[in-house]
């Protein structure tokens, strides 16, 4: 359904995308994961025809979307990060308006508005003005507007930011339904449990490049890790930091991860008389978070650690 190839985009000095690919088949949900600034929104904006790439191609349902953006636009629904609804129109009018934009006739868009509103828990609010909705309701309407015309490609950019548990579940359910009806879905989020609920396939992007793609079980298997993570006050035992085959990484002011052939009991042995300095220990379980950290690099740069430590010092100083 979607085949975006070799997308490249610079904003002045910033190389936001550097030869990134994204393919999504009908019925497939792909979760686009990446740290802040990785290039996700830039990629979605290019695919949606909102931004021109410096290089690359976008094929949508067999259409060259860069050459024929209007034809391609009919196939897609996008809910960007910032909510955009008409505050003076009612929920129903918002939905019907977005249906009309994509060429639906009056009867179809009116029936579809009710169906989508019900699906996202907006049924009782159909005649309420957009400006009189709560934050979560606005978020639901924003998402509903993107799927009212049953797009063949749906792209949602962090659709559940600020959403409560119910809204979150309704959005996830609506996405699953649409995919079950054959739509291709691209879903970006920083909240990994949603990716698990969606059983989405993963595309992990960093610095404008795709670093990994695959199903969740595939990537968890590929990035299987063993080790421990712990919190400890003070210096680490020398024997641990120089331990054969162990990779010790600082993850916060007092937070550490040790990758390698080590379990919790062995960690205690390394600390010996100093075990009282250990505040918590757990063994590493391979999951999406460990995959993400393994792919994007699990080392937090020293600058951000220093900032975190400084913030802690300030808080402690303020309490003293
Ligand atoms: P986030 O998770 O924070 O939403 P993202 O993965 O969506 O991040 P993008 O918004 O695509 O990231 O940004 C990619 C890079 O391009 C970042 O370094 C960002 O600062 C930069 N960037 C984005 N838009 C612009 C712009 N209009 N002008 C200059 N730089 C930009």
PDB file of C-alpha atoms in Angstrom, residues 92 95-96 104-119 126 148:
ATOM      1  CA  UNK A  92     -20.711  15.843  13.720  1.00  0.00           C
ATOM      2  CA  UNK A  95     -16.471  14.666  10.935  1.00  0.00           C
ATOM      3  CA  UNK A  96     -18.757  15.358   7.985  1.00  0.00           C
ATOM      4  CA  UNK A 104     -17.787  11.222   0.277  1.00  0.00           C
ATOM      5  CA  UNK A 105     -21.414  11.894  -0.654  1.00  0.00           C
ATOM      6  CA  UNK A 106     -23.737  13.463   1.934  1.00  0.00           C
ATOM      7  CA  UNK A 107     -25.542  10.269   3.022  1.00  0.00           C
ATOM      8  CA  UNK A 108     -22.341   8.242   3.337  1.00  0.00           C
ATOM      9  CA  UNK A 109     -20.440  10.868   5.298  1.00  0.00           C
ATOM     10  CA  UNK A 110     -23.373  11.456   7.625  1.00  0.00           C
ATOM     11  CA  UNK A 111     -23.662   7.724   8.421  1.00  0.00           C
ATOM     12  CA  UNK A 112     -19.915   7.367   8.710  1.00  0.00           C
ATOM     13  CA  UNK A 113     -19.650  10.355  11.091  1.00  0.00           C
ATOM     14  CA  UNK A 114     -22.008   8.615  13.524  1.00  0.00           C
ATOM     15  CA  UNK A 115     -20.209   5.285  13.162  1.00  0.00           C
ATOM     16  CA  UNK A 116     -16.753   6.749  13.793  1.00  0.00           C
ATOM     17  CA  UNK A 117     -18.006   8.929  16.664  1.00  0.00           C
ATOM     18  CA  UNK A 118     -19.492   5.839  18.319  1.00  0.00           C
ATOM     19  CA  UNK A 119     -16.289   3.900  17.780  1.00  0.00           C
ATOM     20  CA  UNK A 126     -22.072  14.590  18.299  1.00  0.00           C
ATOM     21  CA  UNK A 148     -13.798   9.107   8.921  1.00  0.00           C
TER      22      UNK A 148
END
